[in-house]
Amino acid sequence: MSAEVIHQVEEALDTDEKEMLLFLCRDVAIDVVPPNVRDLLDILRERGKLSVGDLAELLYRVRRFDLLKRILKMDRKAVETHLLRNPHLVSDYRVLMAEIGEDLDKSDVSSLIFLMKDYMGRGKISKEKLHNGRSKEQRLKEQLGAQQEPVKKSIQESEAFLPQSIPEERYKMKSKPLGICLIIDCIGNETELLRDTFTSLGYEVQKFLHLSMHGISQILGQFACMPEHRDYDSFVCVLVSRGGSQSVYGVDQTHSGLPLHHIRRMFMGDSCPYLAGKPKMFFIQNYVVSEGQLEDSSLLEVDGPAMKNVEFKAQKRGLCTVHREADFFWSLCTADMSLLEQSHSSPSLYLQCLSQKLRQERKRPLLDLHIELNGYMYDWNSRVSAKEKYYVWLQHTLRKKLILSYT
């Protein structure tokens, strides 16, 4: 995506639309706070997250169909088809929140604030600040606790708007073990380091080496259905593989691979009921293979064994009480395939840094550790060639503070 196109889009958007884009993309650029839309789009472009399809999705979300046609030469139907067939840049949660904000008038906002007083804390934002010229989207973000600074007892991200009880500020992490840590290492360099790290944190580690693409999907499906999760407080999956920008190949050499969004879907609340409401952490090191090294293959669609049966039983028992996409921590690091040839048997820099921080600073929030990890990776990238860089991308739908420690 060229700088000229970014400039054209930024110039054409009004203030409300720019605020909307910043809100929609907060999970995409979680480690930075872009001061304006131009900087946001530049950051996404630098990280390889601003393809034509991505920009089309953003313009579609703010309903600028005129810009779709004039700048990207796409119509509304083409974008909707693209969204049906491809992973989304923006989370469904943020799209829902934006749509709610657009549909609320002044009286609706006032009523909502009154109903949520027990969750927001009294006196945090005076009623007079609601109508001082800011957009409905900005006002809603402030009132529902979506601002950068956390507010005690604020409404939690991805939680249904049902006044059941005031959410805890921190995830329960008291089970022994804390949960299962599934390690799938299709390269063979990372297993021992990761096993030692997560064992020391209190996880039951299960490892699998050198799996095919089909083998990865089978193992993930089996673990998503495990009833043992009901006795544990969390789940961790570490996946190391060759792959594309949005898929993993295992030991296969294929064009399409196993889509990463299918992996996440297998562990959502409606498909994996025993982990509903519990943190699900994914740490993925993907060594990107150039297309010239691959053979043709069809896309692998994955639901996992017996998934529909588990989903049906969960619905009957009423186990899925939070949003299906809630409580995910998704850390993806991509690096060039050539690093494997250079590093021989040494682990990835991303996983080394992650392991060190988890072992030495386990009593700190995971989000804080990951932001520092990002800073380290940026510093590394500024000193090395393009082939040696690690690109880290974080998405999360955590509703509470997550600390990987019993105490």
XYZ file of N, CA, C and O in Angstrom, residues 25-193:
676
model
N -9.073 -0.338 15.348
C -7.745 -0.940 15.154
C -6.926 -1.026 16.428
O -5.739 -1.348 16.370
N -7.558 -0.763 17.580
C -6.766 -0.772 18.809
C -6.159 -2.132 19.111
O -5.057 -2.242 19.623
N -6.862 -3.214 18.787
C -6.321 -4.550 19.019
C -5.262 -4.925 17.994
O -4.408 -5.776 18.263
N -5.312 -4.309 16.831
C -4.347 -4.643 15.772
C -2.983 -4.049 16.074
O -1.956 -4.652 15.789
N -2.976 -2.850 16.662
C -1.718 -2.191 17.032
C -1.723 -1.958 18.534
O -1.701 -0.837 19.017
N -1.782 -3.054 19.297
C -1.985 -2.983 20.746
C -0.805 -2.361 21.474
O -0.937 -1.772 22.536
N 0.396 -2.470 20.914
C 1.602 -2.029 21.609
C 1.938 -0.569 21.371
O 2.904 -0.058 21.943
N 1.191 0.109 20.534
C 1.446 1.525 20.270
C 0.127 2.283 20.372
O -0.942 1.711 20.270
N 0.243 3.574 20.560
C -0.939 4.427 20.587
C -0.775 5.459 19.477
O -0.233 6.529 19.695
N -1.200 5.136 18.269
C -1.022 6.070 17.152
C -1.777 7.370 17.408
O -2.951 7.352 17.755
N -1.128 8.535 17.278
C -1.795 9.801 17.552
C -2.810 10.189 16.499
O -3.669 11.008 16.742
N -2.710 9.624 15.306
C -3.652 9.967 14.254
C -3.761 8.812 13.273
O -2.998 7.843 13.334
N -4.727 8.914 12.356
C -5.008 7.825 11.421
C -3.844 7.608 10.461
O -3.527 6.463 10.112
N -3.192 8.678 10.040
C -2.075 8.514 9.105
C -0.967 7.665 9.730
O -0.419 6.763 9.097
N -0.632 7.956 10.987
C 0.396 7.161 11.671
C -0.058 5.717 11.847
O 0.732 4.781 11.726
N -1.351 5.537 12.186
C -1.885 4.183 12.339
C -1.724 3.390 11.050
O -1.244 2.244 11.068
N -2.120 3.965 9.934
C -2.029 3.257 8.659
C -0.583 2.990 8.274
O -0.268 1.942 7.704
N 0.309 3.930 8.602
C 1.738 3.711 8.331
C 2.273 2.528 9.136
O 3.051 1.705 8.632
N 1.857 2.441 10.405
C 2.307 1.340 11.262
C 1.797 0.007 10.721
O 2.539 -0.979 10.650
N 0.521 -0.028 10.338
C -0.034 -1.262 9.780
C 0.690 -1.649 8.489
O 0.952 -2.832 8.241
N 1.015 -0.662 7.678
C 1.720 -0.952 6.425
C 3.107 -1.528 6.706
O 3.526 -2.513 6.090
N 3.828 -0.953 7.658
C 5.164 -1.435 7.996
C 5.135 -2.869 8.513
O 6.088 -3.626 8.332
N 4.047 -3.256 9.145
C 3.936 -4.603 9.719
C 3.277 -5.596 8.760
O 2.995 -6.725 9.141
N 3.059 -5.146 7.545
C 2.444 -6.039 6.564
C 0.982 -6.316 6.824
O 0.452 -7.349 6.413
N 0.278 -5.392 7.506
C -1.130 -5.578 7.853
C -2.024 -4.571 7.143
O -3.107 -4.254 7.625
N -1.591 -4.080 5.986
C -2.403 -3.114 5.258
C -2.392 -3.452 3.771
O -1.914 -2.674 2.946
N -2.902 -4.616 3.453
C -3.093 -4.977 2.054
C -4.289 -4.199 1.505
O -4.982 -3.492 2.241
N -4.537 -4.335 0.221
C -5.712 -3.709 -0.375
C -6.981 -4.206 0.315
O -7.897 -3.433 0.620
N -7.032 -5.507 0.608
C -8.188 -6.071 1.293
C -8.372 -5.507 2.693
O -9.498 -5.251 3.135
N -7.250 -5.302 3.415
C -7.329 -4.740 4.764
C -7.861 -3.311 4.743
O -8.720 -2.932 5.543
N -7.315 -2.488 3.830
C -7.774 -1.106 3.741
C -9.238 -1.054 3.300
O -10.022 -0.226 3.782
N -9.614 -1.956 2.388
C -11.014 -2.022 1.963
C -11.924 -2.352 3.139
O -13.019 -1.784 3.279
N -11.476 -3.264 4.002
C -12.279 -3.595 5.183
C -12.463 -2.379 6.081
O -13.568 -2.119 6.575
N -11.399 -1.603 6.296
C -11.496 -0.423 7.156
C -12.461 0.615 6.580
O -13.280 1.184 7.312
N -12.365 0.855 5.283
C -13.277 1.808 4.658
C -14.716 1.298 4.694
O -15.668 2.064 4.861
N -14.884 0.000 4.565
C -16.210 -0.614 4.660
C -16.790 -0.427 6.061
O -17.983 -0.135 6.217
N -15.953 -0.590 7.091
C -16.432 -0.473 8.474
C -16.900 0.941 8.795
O -17.791 1.122 9.636
N -16.288 1.954 8.157
C -16.721 3.331 8.410
C -17.704 3.821 7.342
O -18.011 5.002 7.250
N -18.148 2.878 6.497
C -19.179 3.129 5.483
C -18.781 4.187 4.457
O -19.623 4.965 4.003
N -17.508 4.212 4.099
C -17.064 5.122 3.051
C -16.970 4.361 1.741
O -15.893 4.095 1.211
N -18.136 3.999 1.214
C -18.187 3.227 -0.022
C -17.731 4.047 -1.228
O -17.282 3.499 -2.227
N -17.836 5.385 -1.085
C -17.350 6.235 -2.166
C -15.839 6.150 -2.312
O -15.301 6.150 -3.426
N -15.132 6.055 -1.176
C -13.673 5.920 -1.233
C -13.268 4.540 -1.737
O -12.239 4.396 -2.402
N -14.052 3.532 -1.380
C -13.791 2.193 -1.920
C -13.765 2.215 -3.441
O -12.871 1.654 -4.079
N -14.761 2.886 -4.004
C -14.873 2.916 -5.458
C -13.836 3.834 -6.089
O -13.196 3.475 -7.084
N -13.643 5.028 -5.499
C -12.757 6.023 -6.116
C -11.281 5.676 -5.963
O -10.499 5.835 -6.906
N -10.875 5.194 -4.789
C -9.446 4.961 -4.529
C -9.044 3.518 -4.784
O -7.997 3.252 -5.385
N -9.868 2.570 -4.329
C -9.500 1.156 -4.441
C -10.182 0.434 -5.596
O -9.913 -0.747 -5.830
N -11.088 1.126 -6.279
C -11.785 0.538 -7.436
C -12.547 -0.739 -7.043
O -12.573 -1.722 -7.763
N -13.171 -0.711 -5.860
C -13.954 -1.836 -5.369
C -15.341 -1.361 -4.978
O -15.511 -0.221 -4.541
N -16.320 -2.245 -5.120
C -17.650 -1.897 -4.654
C -17.965 -2.635 -3.357
O -17.187 -3.464 -2.879
N -19.104 -2.319 -2.775
C -19.483 -2.881 -1.479
C -19.602 -4.394 -1.526
O -19.134 -5.094 -0.608
N -20.190 -4.911 -2.588
C -20.380 -6.355 -2.703
C -19.051 -7.096 -2.751
O -18.899 -8.163 -2.151
N -18.054 -6.528 -3.441
C -16.739 -7.169 -3.530
C -16.081 -7.260 -2.162
O -15.446 -8.269 -1.823
N -16.240 -6.201 -1.350
C -15.651 -6.213 -0.005
C -16.357 -7.231 0.874
O -15.716 -7.965 1.646
N -17.672 -7.309 0.781
C -18.410 -8.281 1.593
C -18.033 -9.715 1.229
O -17.925 -10.577 2.099
N -17.813 -9.952 -0.046
C -17.345 -11.277 -0.474
C -15.965 -11.575 0.088
O -15.691 -12.686 0.568
N -15.086 -10.567 0.053
C -13.735 -10.728 0.605
C -13.789 -11.047 2.098
O -13.056 -11.919 2.593
N -14.666 -10.366 2.833
C -14.761 -10.590 4.274
C -15.306 -11.968 4.611
O -14.963 -12.542 5.647
N -16.145 -12.503 3.752
C -16.679 -13.844 3.974
C -15.620 -14.920 3.777
O -15.659 -15.980 4.409
N -14.653 -14.646 2.910
C -13.678 -15.671 2.531
C -12.319 -15.533 3.213
O -11.495 -16.439 3.099
N -12.083 -14.432 3.913
C -10.753 -14.176 4.451
C -10.820 -13.765 5.914
O -11.853 -13.277 6.392
N -9.703 -13.929 6.652
C -9.652 -13.464 8.044
C -9.863 -11.953 8.104
O -9.474 -11.224 7.202
N -10.467 -11.489 9.175
C -10.743 -10.069 9.332
C -9.587 -9.365 10.031
O -8.961 -9.914 10.945
N -9.307 -8.152 9.637
C -8.310 -7.337 10.326
C -8.855 -6.855 11.661
O -8.157 -6.863 12.676
N -10.110 -6.452 11.679
C -10.740 -5.896 12.870
C -11.556 -6.971 13.573
O -12.240 -7.764 12.926
N -11.482 -7.005 14.900
C -12.213 -8.025 15.661
C -13.715 -7.782 15.597
O -14.192 -6.637 15.497
N -14.477 -8.862 15.658
C -15.937 -8.764 15.647
C -16.440 -7.961 16.841
O -17.455 -7.257 16.755
N -15.739 -8.053 17.964
C -16.135 -7.306 19.161
C -16.120 -5.802 18.902
O -17.080 -5.089 19.219
N -15.038 -5.326 18.285
C -14.938 -3.882 18.062
C -15.930 -3.411 16.997
O -16.450 -2.297 17.073
N -16.189 -4.254 16.026
C -17.211 -3.908 15.034
C -18.573 -3.777 15.720
O -19.327 -2.821 15.469
N -18.878 -4.720 16.614
C -20.148 -4.679 17.333
C -20.258 -3.413 18.175
O -21.281 -2.730 18.179
N -19.186 -3.078 18.904
C -19.197 -1.889 19.743
C -19.394 -0.627 18.917
O -20.120 0.295 19.297
N -18.727 -0.579 17.751
C -18.864 0.588 16.884
C -20.292 0.719 16.380
O -20.851 1.828 16.332
N -20.894 -0.404 16.014
C -22.273 -0.370 15.519
C -23.239 0.048 16.619
O -24.189 0.807 16.379
N -23.007 -0.428 17.836
C -23.846 -0.005 18.958
C -23.718 1.497 19.164
O -24.706 2.218 19.352
N -22.484 1.999 19.122
C -22.250 3.425 19.310
C -22.954 4.270 18.268
O -23.493 5.334 18.566
N -22.978 3.790 17.035
C -23.627 4.537 15.962
C -25.136 4.589 16.146
O -25.789 5.556 15.743
N -25.704 3.558 16.750
C -27.158 3.461 16.861
C -27.721 4.147 18.102
O -28.931 4.303 18.240
N -26.842 4.543 19.037
C -27.325 5.160 20.266
C -27.515 6.665 20.086
O -26.634 7.347 19.569
N -28.656 7.190 20.553
C -28.806 8.642 20.592
C -28.495 9.132 22.000
O -28.115 8.358 22.877
N -28.686 10.423 22.249
C -28.289 10.994 23.537
C -29.037 10.358 24.702
O -28.446 10.065 25.745
N -30.337 10.139 24.548
C -31.105 9.552 25.638
C -30.682 8.112 25.901
O -30.659 7.658 27.049
N -30.325 7.389 24.820
C -29.857 6.003 24.992
C -28.566 5.966 25.792
O -28.382 5.130 26.679
N -27.645 6.871 25.461
C -26.357 6.917 26.167
C -26.569 7.228 27.633
O -25.968 6.613 28.519
N -27.437 8.198 27.923
C -27.720 8.551 29.312
C -28.296 7.365 30.079
O -27.919 7.094 31.223
N -29.216 6.638 29.450
C -29.814 5.467 30.093
C -28.777 4.376 30.331
O -28.759 3.738 31.393
N -27.904 4.155 29.352
C -26.882 3.128 29.488
C -25.924 3.464 30.614
O -25.541 2.599 31.408
N -25.523 4.725 30.704
C -24.613 5.141 31.778
C -25.252 4.890 33.140
O -24.607 4.396 34.078
N -26.539 5.221 33.262
C -27.224 5.008 34.525
C -27.248 3.524 34.899
O -26.969 3.142 36.037
N -27.553 2.668 33.923
C -27.635 1.233 34.178
C -26.295 0.630 34.550
O -26.222 -0.356 35.281
N -25.199 1.234 34.041
C -23.881 0.654 34.265
C -23.126 1.311 35.411
O -21.942 1.080 35.580
N -23.792 2.114 36.230
C -23.096 2.812 37.310
C -22.360 1.868 38.251
O -21.284 2.156 38.745
N -22.976 0.713 38.530
C -22.350 -0.224 39.473
C -21.067 -0.810 38.910
O -20.227 -1.302 39.659
N -20.902 -0.791 37.584
C -19.723 -1.370 36.949
C -18.650 -0.313 36.689
O -17.472 -0.600 36.679
N -19.084 0.929 36.453
C -18.148 1.968 36.052
C -17.527 2.677 37.231
O -16.446 3.242 37.122
N -18.176 2.659 38.354
C -17.726 3.507 39.443
C -18.397 4.860 39.329
O -18.542 5.418 38.239
N -18.812 5.406 40.459
C -19.590 6.643 40.404
C -18.661 7.847 40.267
O -17.589 7.899 40.836
N -19.121 8.825 39.515
C -18.400 10.088 39.433
C -17.175 10.082 38.576
O -16.405 11.038 38.590
N -16.931 9.020 37.807
C -15.727 8.975 36.981
C -15.776 10.012 35.865
O -14.791 10.646 35.560
N -16.951 10.114 35.232
C -17.116 11.072 34.147
C -18.441 11.782 34.350
O -19.477 11.137 34.446
N -18.421 13.087 34.452
C -19.656 13.817 34.727
C -20.607 13.745 33.548
O -20.186 13.642 32.403
N -21.884 13.855 33.856
C -22.901 13.724 32.818
C -22.785 14.838 31.783
O -23.091 14.658 30.610
N -22.315 16.011 32.228
C -22.222 17.137 31.305
C -21.225 16.895 30.194
O -21.271 17.544 29.147
N -20.266 16.005 30.348
C -19.241 15.751 29.338
C -19.756 14.931 28.166
O -19.062 14.749 27.186
N -20.999 14.447 28.298
C -21.504 13.583 27.222
C -21.723 14.335 25.940
O -21.560 13.804 24.857
N -22.131 15.558 25.997
C -22.630 16.254 24.826
C -21.801 17.505 24.530
O -22.341 18.579 24.261
N -20.480 17.385 24.620
C -19.640 18.554 24.399
C -19.051 18.594 23.000
O -17.998 19.186 22.776
N -19.720 17.933 22.035
C -19.277 18.041 20.652
C -18.516 16.840 20.158
O -18.253 16.728 18.971
N -18.137 15.923 21.025
C -17.435 14.731 20.558
C -18.418 13.745 19.937
O -19.599 13.771 20.226
N -17.892 12.843 19.122
C -18.747 11.878 18.436
C -19.348 10.890 19.426
O -18.833 10.681 20.514
N -20.441 10.264 19.034
C -21.063 9.236 19.877
C -20.094 8.101 20.144
O -20.050 7.545 21.235
N -19.284 7.759 19.155
C -18.331 6.662 19.322
C -17.328 6.984 20.411
O -17.048 6.165 21.286
N -16.792 8.220 20.409
C -15.811 8.607 21.416
C -16.439 8.633 22.795
O -15.864 8.191 23.778
N -17.677 9.173 22.874
C -18.342 9.227 24.177
C -18.604 7.827 24.713
O -18.424 7.549 25.891
N -19.023 6.914 23.827
C -19.301 5.551 24.265
C -18.038 4.856 24.736
O -18.039 4.149 25.739
N -16.931 5.073 24.022
C -15.666 4.457 24.441
C -15.298 4.904 25.842
O -14.877 4.116 26.683
N -15.454 6.199 26.129
C -15.082 6.709 27.441
C -15.978 6.136 28.524
O -15.523 5.691 29.573
N -17.277 6.107 28.256
C -18.209 5.661 29.277
C -18.119 4.173 29.554
O -18.379 3.734 30.667
N -17.747 3.368 28.558
C -17.682 1.917 28.748
C -16.288 1.425 29.091
O -15.985 0.260 29.010
N -15.408 2.350 29.423
C -14.102 1.933 29.908
C -13.153 1.500 28.842
O -12.237 0.742 29.112
N -13.299 1.945 27.594
C -12.400 1.537 26.517
C -11.218 2.461 26.398
O -10.410 2.316 25.500
N -11.065 3.454 27.296
C -9.945 4.360 27.211
C -8.658 3.647 27.582
O -8.656 2.568 28.140
N -7.520 4.308 27.309
C -6.210 3.674 27.505
C -5.973 3.333 28.969
O -5.464 2.292 29.323
N -6.371 4.275 29.895
C -6.126 4.028 31.303
C -7.202 3.129 31.859
O -8.392 3.426 31.721
N -6.854 2.013 32.540
C -7.872 1.124 33.084
C -8.629 1.778 34.235
O -8.040 2.457 35.068
N -9.934 1.595 34.294
C -10.757 2.120 35.375
C -11.262 0.945 36.191
O -11.810 0.002 35.645
N -11.097 0.997 37.466
C -11.516 -0.111 38.318
C -12.993 -0.367 38.171
O -13.814 0.538 38.165
N -13.340 -1.656 38.011
C -14.713 -2.094 37.852
C -15.350 -1.588 36.571
O -16.567 -1.443 36.492
N -14.558 -1.303 35.538
C -15.143 -0.912 34.264
C -15.721 -2.135 33.570
O -15.371 -3.260 33.872
N -16.625 -1.887 32.621
C -17.178 -3.010 31.876
C -16.060 -3.692 31.120
O -15.199 -3.044 30.555
N -16.026 -4.980 31.119
C -14.902 -5.720 30.574
C -15.095 -6.043 29.110
O -16.195 -6.319 28.654
N -13.984 -6.017 28.356
C -14.050 -6.266 26.916
C -14.572 -7.665 26.622
O -14.184 -8.641 27.237
N -15.483 -7.744 25.686
C -16.105 -8.966 25.203
C -17.097 -9.581 26.189
O -17.592 -10.669 25.970
N -17.385 -8.917 27.284
C -18.379 -9.432 28.239
C -19.764 -8.996 27.782
O -19.959 -7.894 27.288
N -20.742 -9.845 27.929
C -22.103 -9.467 27.582
C -22.584 -8.364 28.527
O -22.175 -8.303 29.682
N -23.458 -7.475 28.049
C -23.956 -6.391 28.873
C -25.076 -6.886 29.771
O -26.217 -6.450 29.686
N -24.763 -7.820 30.636
C -25.755 -8.365 31.554
C -25.263 -8.149 32.974
O -24.191 -8.640 33.344
N -26.000 -7.420 33.810
C -25.534 -7.096 35.158
C -25.623 -8.287 36.087
O -26.465 -8.359 36.965
N -24.732 -9.273 35.891
C -24.749 -10.468 36.730
C -23.948 -10.238 38.014
O -24.416 -10.443 39.110
N -22.702 -9.842 37.866
C -21.861 -9.554 39.018
C -20.714 -8.683 38.547
O -20.408 -8.650 37.366
N -20.099 -7.981 39.456
C -18.976 -7.129 39.081
C -17.790 -8.010 38.723
O -17.367 -8.851 39.524
N -17.214 -7.865 37.508
C -16.135 -8.753 37.085
C -14.910 -8.633 37.973
O -14.601 -7.564 38.485
N -14.236 -9.753 38.166
C -12.985 -9.722 38.901
C -11.939 -8.959 38.107
O -11.970 -8.902 36.888
N -11.019 -8.368 38.829
C -9.997 -7.575 38.163
C -8.899 -8.467 37.595
O -8.176 -8.076 36.701
N -8.806 -9.702 38.100
C -7.710 -10.584 37.702
C -8.240 -11.994 37.464
O -9.116 -12.474 38.178
N -7.711 -12.660 36.438
C -8.116 -14.039 36.167
C -7.687 -14.952 37.323
O -6.583 -14.819 37.868
N -8.564 -15.867 37.642
C -8.230 -16.882 38.639
C -7.150 -17.799 38.074
O -7.308 -18.374 37.002
N -6.043 -17.924 38.792
C -4.940 -18.804 38.378
C -4.484 -19.585 39.603
O -3.382 -19.369 40.140
N -5.329 -20.504 40.059
C -5.046 -21.240 41.298
C -5.023 -22.749 41.119
O -4.608 -23.475 42.019
N -5.473 -23.251 39.990
C -5.525 -24.706 39.807
C -4.112 -25.285 39.725
O -3.159 -24.610 39.342
N -3.989 -26.537 40.103
C -2.704 -27.243 40.007
C -2.909 -28.520 39.214
O -3.571 -29.436 39.702
N -2.356 -28.588 37.991
C -1.600 -27.542 37.300
C -2.486 -26.369 36.869
O -3.711 -26.453 36.927
N -1.827 -25.263 36.438
C -2.569 -24.106 35.945
C -3.369 -24.460 34.697
O -4.367 -23.828 34.389
N -2.915 -25.470 33.982
C -3.583 -25.896 32.762
C -2.634 -26.722 31.919
O -1.535 -27.071 32.352
N -3.066 -27.031 30.733
C -2.235 -27.774 29.787
C -1.483 -26.792 28.914
O -2.049 -25.815 28.432
N -0.217 -27.055 28.709
C 0.590 -26.321 27.744
C 0.895 -27.278 26.594
O 1.654 -28.236 26.767
N 0.302 -27.010 25.451
C 0.517 -27.830 24.265
C 1.621 -27.210 23.422
O 1.515 -26.057 22.993
N 2.697 -27.952 23.207
C 3.809 -27.485 22.380
C 3.843 -28.316 21.100
O 3.962 -29.541 21.146
N 3.701 -27.651 19.979
C 3.829 -28.290 18.672
C 5.022 -27.649 17.971
O 4.964 -26.489 17.566
N 6.108 -28.401 17.870
C 7.352 -27.875 17.291
C 7.672 -28.648 16.016
O 8.119 -29.795 16.071
N 7.406 -28.015 14.897
C 7.660 -28.663 13.609
C 9.047 -28.371 13.073
O 9.414 -28.821 11.988
N 9.816 -27.589 13.839
C 11.201 -27.272 13.466
C 12.178 -28.113 14.268
O 13.159 -28.635 13.758
N 11.918 -28.240 15.582
C 12.761 -29.075 16.436
C 13.752 -28.314 17.274
O 14.509 -28.915 18.037
N 13.746 -26.965 17.189
C 14.750 -26.182 17.919
C 14.263 -25.672 19.271
O 15.071 -25.248 20.089
N 12.966 -25.668 19.499
C 12.422 -24.902 20.614
C 11.912 -25.731 21.787
O 11.652 -25.196 22.856
N 11.752 -27.028 21.619
C 10.970 -27.827 22.556
C 11.502 -27.795 23.985
O 10.748 -27.581 24.938
N 12.784 -28.022 24.171
C 13.327 -28.132 25.523
C 13.208 -26.823 26.291
O 12.833 -26.799 27.464
N 13.540 -25.719 25.641
C 13.438 -24.407 26.284
C 12.002 -24.134 26.717
O 11.739 -23.726 27.852
